[in-house]
PDB file of C-alpha atoms in Angstrom:
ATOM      1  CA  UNK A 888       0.000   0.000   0.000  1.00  0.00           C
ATOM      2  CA  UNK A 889       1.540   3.190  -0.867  1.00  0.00           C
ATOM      3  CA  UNK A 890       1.359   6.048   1.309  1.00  0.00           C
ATOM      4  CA  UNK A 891       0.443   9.811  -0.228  1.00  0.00           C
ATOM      5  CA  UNK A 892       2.881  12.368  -0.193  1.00  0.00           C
ATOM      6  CA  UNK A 893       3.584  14.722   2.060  1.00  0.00           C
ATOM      7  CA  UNK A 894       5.387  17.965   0.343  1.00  0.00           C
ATOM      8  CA  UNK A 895       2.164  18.964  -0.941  1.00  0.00           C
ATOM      9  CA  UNK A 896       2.091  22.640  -0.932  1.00  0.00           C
ATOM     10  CA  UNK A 897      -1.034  24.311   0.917  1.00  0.00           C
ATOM     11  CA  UNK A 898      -3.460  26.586  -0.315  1.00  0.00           C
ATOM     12  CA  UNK A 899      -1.557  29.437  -0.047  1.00  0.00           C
ATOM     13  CA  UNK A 900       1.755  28.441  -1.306  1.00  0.00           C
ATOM     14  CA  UNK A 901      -0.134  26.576  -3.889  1.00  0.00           C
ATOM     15  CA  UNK A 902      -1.523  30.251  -5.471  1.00  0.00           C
ATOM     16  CA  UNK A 903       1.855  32.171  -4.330  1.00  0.00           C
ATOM     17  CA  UNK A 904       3.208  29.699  -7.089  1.00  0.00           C
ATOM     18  CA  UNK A 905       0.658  31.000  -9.789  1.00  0.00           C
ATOM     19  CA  UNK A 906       1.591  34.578  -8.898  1.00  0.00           C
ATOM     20  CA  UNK A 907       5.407  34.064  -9.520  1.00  0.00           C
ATOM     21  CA  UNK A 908       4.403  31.909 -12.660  1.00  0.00           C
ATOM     22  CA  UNK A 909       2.855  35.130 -14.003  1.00  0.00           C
ATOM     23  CA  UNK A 910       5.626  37.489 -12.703  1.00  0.00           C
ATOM     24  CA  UNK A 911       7.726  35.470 -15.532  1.00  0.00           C
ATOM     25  CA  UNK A 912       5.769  37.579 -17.904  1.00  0.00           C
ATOM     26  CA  UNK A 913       7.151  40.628 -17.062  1.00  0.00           C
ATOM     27  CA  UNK A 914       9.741  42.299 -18.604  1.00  0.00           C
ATOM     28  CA  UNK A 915      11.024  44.306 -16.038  1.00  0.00           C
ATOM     29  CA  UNK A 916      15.011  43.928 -15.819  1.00  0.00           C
ATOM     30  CA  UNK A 917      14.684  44.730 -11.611  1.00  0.00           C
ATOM     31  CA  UNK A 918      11.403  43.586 -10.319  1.00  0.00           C
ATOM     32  CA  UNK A 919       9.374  41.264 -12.085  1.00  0.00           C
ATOM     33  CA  UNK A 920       5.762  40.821  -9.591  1.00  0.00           C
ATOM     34  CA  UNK A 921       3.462  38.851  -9.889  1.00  0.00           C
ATOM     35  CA  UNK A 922      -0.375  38.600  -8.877  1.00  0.00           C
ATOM     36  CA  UNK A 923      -3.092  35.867  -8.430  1.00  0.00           C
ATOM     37  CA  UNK A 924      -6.820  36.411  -6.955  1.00  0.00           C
ATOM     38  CA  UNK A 925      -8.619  33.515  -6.115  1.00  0.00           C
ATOM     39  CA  UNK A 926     -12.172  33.335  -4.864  1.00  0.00           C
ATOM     40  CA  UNK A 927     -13.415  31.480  -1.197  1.00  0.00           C
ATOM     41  CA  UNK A 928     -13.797  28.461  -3.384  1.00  0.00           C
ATOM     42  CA  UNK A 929     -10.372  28.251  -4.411  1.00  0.00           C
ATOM     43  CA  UNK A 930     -11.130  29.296  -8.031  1.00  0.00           C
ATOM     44  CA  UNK A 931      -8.450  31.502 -10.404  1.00  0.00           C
ATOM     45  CA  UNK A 932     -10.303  34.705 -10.770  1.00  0.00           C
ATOM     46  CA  UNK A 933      -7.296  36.726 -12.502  1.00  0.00           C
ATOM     47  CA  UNK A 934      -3.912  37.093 -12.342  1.00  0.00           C
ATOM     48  CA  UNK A 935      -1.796  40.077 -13.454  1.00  0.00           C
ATOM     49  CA  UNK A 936       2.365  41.306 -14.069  1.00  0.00           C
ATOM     50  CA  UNK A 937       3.813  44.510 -13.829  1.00  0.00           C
ATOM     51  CA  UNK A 938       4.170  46.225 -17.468  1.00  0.00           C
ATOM     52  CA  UNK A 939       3.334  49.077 -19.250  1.00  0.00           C
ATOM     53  CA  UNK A 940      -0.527  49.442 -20.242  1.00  0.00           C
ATOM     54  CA  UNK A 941      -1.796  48.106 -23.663  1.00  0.00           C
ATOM     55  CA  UNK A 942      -0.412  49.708 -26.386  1.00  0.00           C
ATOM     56  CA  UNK A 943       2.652  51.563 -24.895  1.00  0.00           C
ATOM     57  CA  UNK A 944       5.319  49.419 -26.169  1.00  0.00           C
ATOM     58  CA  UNK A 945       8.011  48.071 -24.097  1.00  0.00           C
ATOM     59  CA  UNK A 946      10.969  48.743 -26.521  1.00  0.00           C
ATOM     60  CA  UNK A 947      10.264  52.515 -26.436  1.00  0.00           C
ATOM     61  CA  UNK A 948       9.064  53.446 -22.855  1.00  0.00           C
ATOM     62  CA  UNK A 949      11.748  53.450 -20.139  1.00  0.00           C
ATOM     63  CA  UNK A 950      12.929  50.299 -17.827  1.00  0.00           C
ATOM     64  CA  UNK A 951      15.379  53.303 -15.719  1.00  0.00           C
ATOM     65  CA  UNK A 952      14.941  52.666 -12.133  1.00  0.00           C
ATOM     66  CA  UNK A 953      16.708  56.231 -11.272  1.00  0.00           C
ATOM     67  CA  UNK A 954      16.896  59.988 -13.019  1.00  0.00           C
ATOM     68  CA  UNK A 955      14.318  62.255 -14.477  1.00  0.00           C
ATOM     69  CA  UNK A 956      10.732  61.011 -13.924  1.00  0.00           C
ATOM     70  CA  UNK A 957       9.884  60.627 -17.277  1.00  0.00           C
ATOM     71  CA  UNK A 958      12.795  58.547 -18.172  1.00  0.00           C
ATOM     72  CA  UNK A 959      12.300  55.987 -15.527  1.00  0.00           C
ATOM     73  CA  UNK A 960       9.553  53.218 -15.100  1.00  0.00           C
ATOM     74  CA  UNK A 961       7.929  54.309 -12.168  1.00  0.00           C
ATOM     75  CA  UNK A 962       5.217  56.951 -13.945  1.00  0.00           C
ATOM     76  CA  UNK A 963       4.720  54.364 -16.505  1.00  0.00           C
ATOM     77  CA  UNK A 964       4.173  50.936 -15.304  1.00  0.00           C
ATOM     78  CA  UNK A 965       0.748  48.921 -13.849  1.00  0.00           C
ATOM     79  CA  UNK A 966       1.385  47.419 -10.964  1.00  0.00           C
ATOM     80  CA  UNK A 967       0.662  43.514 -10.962  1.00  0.00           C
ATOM     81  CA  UNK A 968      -2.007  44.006  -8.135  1.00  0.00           C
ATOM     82  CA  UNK A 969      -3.824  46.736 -10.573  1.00  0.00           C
ATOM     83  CA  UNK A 970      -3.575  44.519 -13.062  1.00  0.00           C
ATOM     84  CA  UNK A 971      -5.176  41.242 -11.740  1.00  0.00           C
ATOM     85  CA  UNK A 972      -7.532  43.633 -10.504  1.00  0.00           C
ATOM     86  CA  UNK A 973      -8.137  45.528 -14.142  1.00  0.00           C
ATOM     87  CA  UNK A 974      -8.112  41.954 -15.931  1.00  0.00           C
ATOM     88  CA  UNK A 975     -10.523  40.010 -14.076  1.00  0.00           C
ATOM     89  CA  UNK A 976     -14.231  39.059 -16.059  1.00  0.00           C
ATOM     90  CA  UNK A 977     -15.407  38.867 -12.711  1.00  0.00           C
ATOM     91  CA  UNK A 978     -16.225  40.563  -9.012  1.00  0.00           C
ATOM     92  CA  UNK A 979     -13.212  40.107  -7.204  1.00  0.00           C
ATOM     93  CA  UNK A 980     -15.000  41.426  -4.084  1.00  0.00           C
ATOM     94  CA  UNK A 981     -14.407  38.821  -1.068  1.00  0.00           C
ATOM     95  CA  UNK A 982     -11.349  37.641  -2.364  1.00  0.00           C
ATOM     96  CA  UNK A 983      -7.728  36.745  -1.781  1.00  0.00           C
ATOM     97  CA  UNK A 984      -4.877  38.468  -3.831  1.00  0.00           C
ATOM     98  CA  UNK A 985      -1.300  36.587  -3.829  1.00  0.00           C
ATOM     99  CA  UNK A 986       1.035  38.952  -4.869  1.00  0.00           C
ATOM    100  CA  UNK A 987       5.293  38.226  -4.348  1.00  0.00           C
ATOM    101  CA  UNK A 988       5.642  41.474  -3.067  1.00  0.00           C
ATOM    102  CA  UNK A 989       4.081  43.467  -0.467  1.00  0.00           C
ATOM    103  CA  UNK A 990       1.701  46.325  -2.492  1.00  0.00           C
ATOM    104  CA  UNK A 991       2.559  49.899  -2.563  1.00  0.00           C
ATOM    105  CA  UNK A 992      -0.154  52.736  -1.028  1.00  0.00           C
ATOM    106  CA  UNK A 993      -1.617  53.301  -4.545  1.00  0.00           C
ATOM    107  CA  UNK A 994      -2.021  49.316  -5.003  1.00  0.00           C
ATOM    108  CA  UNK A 995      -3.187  49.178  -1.293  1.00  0.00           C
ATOM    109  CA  UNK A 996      -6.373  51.748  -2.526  1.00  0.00           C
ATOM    110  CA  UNK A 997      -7.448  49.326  -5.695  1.00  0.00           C
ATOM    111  CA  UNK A 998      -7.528  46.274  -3.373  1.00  0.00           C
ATOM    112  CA  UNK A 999      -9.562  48.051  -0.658  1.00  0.00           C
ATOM    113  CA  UNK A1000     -12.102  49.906  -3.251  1.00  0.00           C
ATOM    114  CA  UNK A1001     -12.256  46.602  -5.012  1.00  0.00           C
ATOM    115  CA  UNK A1002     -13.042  44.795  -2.223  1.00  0.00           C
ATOM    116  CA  UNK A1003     -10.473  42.010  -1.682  1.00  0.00           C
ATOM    117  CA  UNK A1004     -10.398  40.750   1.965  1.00  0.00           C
ATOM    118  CA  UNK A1005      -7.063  38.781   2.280  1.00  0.00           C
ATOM    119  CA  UNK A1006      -3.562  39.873   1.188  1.00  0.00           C
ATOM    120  CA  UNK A1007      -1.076  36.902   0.956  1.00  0.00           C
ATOM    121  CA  UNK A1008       2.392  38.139   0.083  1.00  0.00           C
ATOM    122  CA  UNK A1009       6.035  36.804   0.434  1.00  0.00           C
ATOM    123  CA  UNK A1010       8.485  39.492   0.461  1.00  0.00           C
ATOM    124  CA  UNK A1011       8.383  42.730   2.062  1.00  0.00           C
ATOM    125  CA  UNK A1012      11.646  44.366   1.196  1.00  0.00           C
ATOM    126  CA  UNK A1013      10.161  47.644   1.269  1.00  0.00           C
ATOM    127  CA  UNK A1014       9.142  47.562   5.184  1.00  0.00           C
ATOM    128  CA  UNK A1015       9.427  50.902   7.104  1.00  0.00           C
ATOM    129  CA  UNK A1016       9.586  53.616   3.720  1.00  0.00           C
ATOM    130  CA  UNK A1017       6.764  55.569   3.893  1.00  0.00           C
ATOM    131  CA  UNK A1018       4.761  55.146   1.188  1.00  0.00           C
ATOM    132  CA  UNK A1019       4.709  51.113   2.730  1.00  0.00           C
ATOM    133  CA  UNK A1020       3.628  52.353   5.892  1.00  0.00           C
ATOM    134  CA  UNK A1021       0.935  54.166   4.104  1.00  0.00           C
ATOM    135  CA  UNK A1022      -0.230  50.695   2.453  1.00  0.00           C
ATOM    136  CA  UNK A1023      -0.104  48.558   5.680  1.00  0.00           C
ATOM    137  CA  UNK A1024      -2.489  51.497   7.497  1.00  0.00           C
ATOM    138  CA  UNK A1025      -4.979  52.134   4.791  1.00  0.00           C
ATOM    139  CA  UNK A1026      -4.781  47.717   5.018  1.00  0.00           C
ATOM    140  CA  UNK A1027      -5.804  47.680   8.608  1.00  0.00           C
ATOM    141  CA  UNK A1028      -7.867  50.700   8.643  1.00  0.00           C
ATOM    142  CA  UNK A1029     -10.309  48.898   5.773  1.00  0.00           C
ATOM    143  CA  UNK A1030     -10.006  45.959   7.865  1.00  0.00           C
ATOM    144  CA  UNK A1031      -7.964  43.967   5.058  1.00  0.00           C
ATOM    145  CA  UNK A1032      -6.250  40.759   6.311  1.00  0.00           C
ATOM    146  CA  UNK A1033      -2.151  40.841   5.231  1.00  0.00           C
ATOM    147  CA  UNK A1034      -0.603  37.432   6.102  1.00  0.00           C
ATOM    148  CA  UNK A1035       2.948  36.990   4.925  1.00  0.00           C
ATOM    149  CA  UNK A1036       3.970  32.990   3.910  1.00  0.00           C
ATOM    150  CA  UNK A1037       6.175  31.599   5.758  1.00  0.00           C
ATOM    151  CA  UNK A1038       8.018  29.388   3.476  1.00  0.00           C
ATOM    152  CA  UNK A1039       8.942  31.511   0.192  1.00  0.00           C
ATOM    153  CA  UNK A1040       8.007  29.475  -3.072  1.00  0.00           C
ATOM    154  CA  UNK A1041      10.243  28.969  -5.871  1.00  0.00           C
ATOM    155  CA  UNK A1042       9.714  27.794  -9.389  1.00  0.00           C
ATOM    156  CA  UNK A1043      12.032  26.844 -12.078  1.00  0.00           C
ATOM    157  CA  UNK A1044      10.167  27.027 -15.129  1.00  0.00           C
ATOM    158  CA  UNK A1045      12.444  26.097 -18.569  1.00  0.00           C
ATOM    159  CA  UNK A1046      11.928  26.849 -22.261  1.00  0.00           C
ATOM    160  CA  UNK A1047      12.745  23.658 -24.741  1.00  0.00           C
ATOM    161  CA  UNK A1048      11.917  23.062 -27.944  1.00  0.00           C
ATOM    162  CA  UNK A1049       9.421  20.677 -28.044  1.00  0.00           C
ATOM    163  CA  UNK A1050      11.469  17.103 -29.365  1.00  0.00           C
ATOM    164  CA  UNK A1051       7.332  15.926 -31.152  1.00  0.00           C
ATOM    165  CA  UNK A1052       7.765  19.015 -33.076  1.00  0.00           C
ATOM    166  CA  UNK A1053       9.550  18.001 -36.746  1.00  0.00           C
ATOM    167  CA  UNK A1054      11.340  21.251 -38.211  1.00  0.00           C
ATOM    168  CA  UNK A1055       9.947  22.534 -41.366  1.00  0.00           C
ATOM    169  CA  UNK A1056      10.897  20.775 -44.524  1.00  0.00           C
ATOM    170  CA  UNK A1057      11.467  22.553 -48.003  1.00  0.00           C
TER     171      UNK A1057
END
């Protein structure tokens, strides 16, 4: 009789995965994030990566993490948070968002007007600069639960060519 195995990940790690499986879709040289919301029922409701909005092309807006506003990334990118929140079909009132790192105070403002109840998040490098301690006490204040995972989740996802696929004959 074989016995089942027992480095399942939980809930919670389970969905932190599916947040840093999106964050690989971000083209952000620094800090690629990553968002899932999932429903009480444990259903994908969206999932989002920071980028620059539809339409604004990556190769001509700036990646610059320091100098003049408009030639860094910061007044130019959506957030992953914003976008889960933007791409969803449906309400994502009631729900959880797993997001790799801890939102910013204009991130913190979509998640409370939208709603979400739960914040799972792994890292929190930005802990103690203001515009985190904004976040964490318009959080509380809207009576948002932030729970930070305890075990960090890593994936190692790799690109091969496919060996079933024959290449194209003359």
């Amino acid at each position: 009789m074989s016995t089942k195995r027992e480095d399942v990940l939980n809930w919670d790690e389970y969905f932190m995965g599916l947040a840093h499986l999106s964050a690989k879709r971000s083209k952000d040289p620094n800090t690629a994030v990553g968002a899932a919301i999932v429903d009480e029922n444990h259903r994908v409701v969206s999932v989002g990566y920071n980028g620059f909005p539809k339409g604004c092309s990556d190769d001509e807006f700036p990646w610059a993490r320091e100098g003049d506003t408009l030639n860094t990334k910061y007044a130019f990118v959506v957030h992953a948070e914003l976008n889960a929140i933007l791409n969803s079909k449906w309400p994502v009132s009631g729900c959880t968002i797993y997001v790799s790192l801890f939102p910013c105070n204009e991130c913190a403002k979509a998640i409370i007007q939208s709603g979400i109840r739960r914040i799972v998040y792994e890292s929190d490098k930005y802990d103690g600069v203001a515009t985190n301690i904004a976040s964490k006490r318009m959080l509380r204040a809207a009576g948002v639960e932030l729970c930070r995972l305890e075990n960090t989740i890593h994936l190692e996802v790799h690109k091969t060519r496919n060996p079933e696929m024959n290449p194209k004959q003359d």
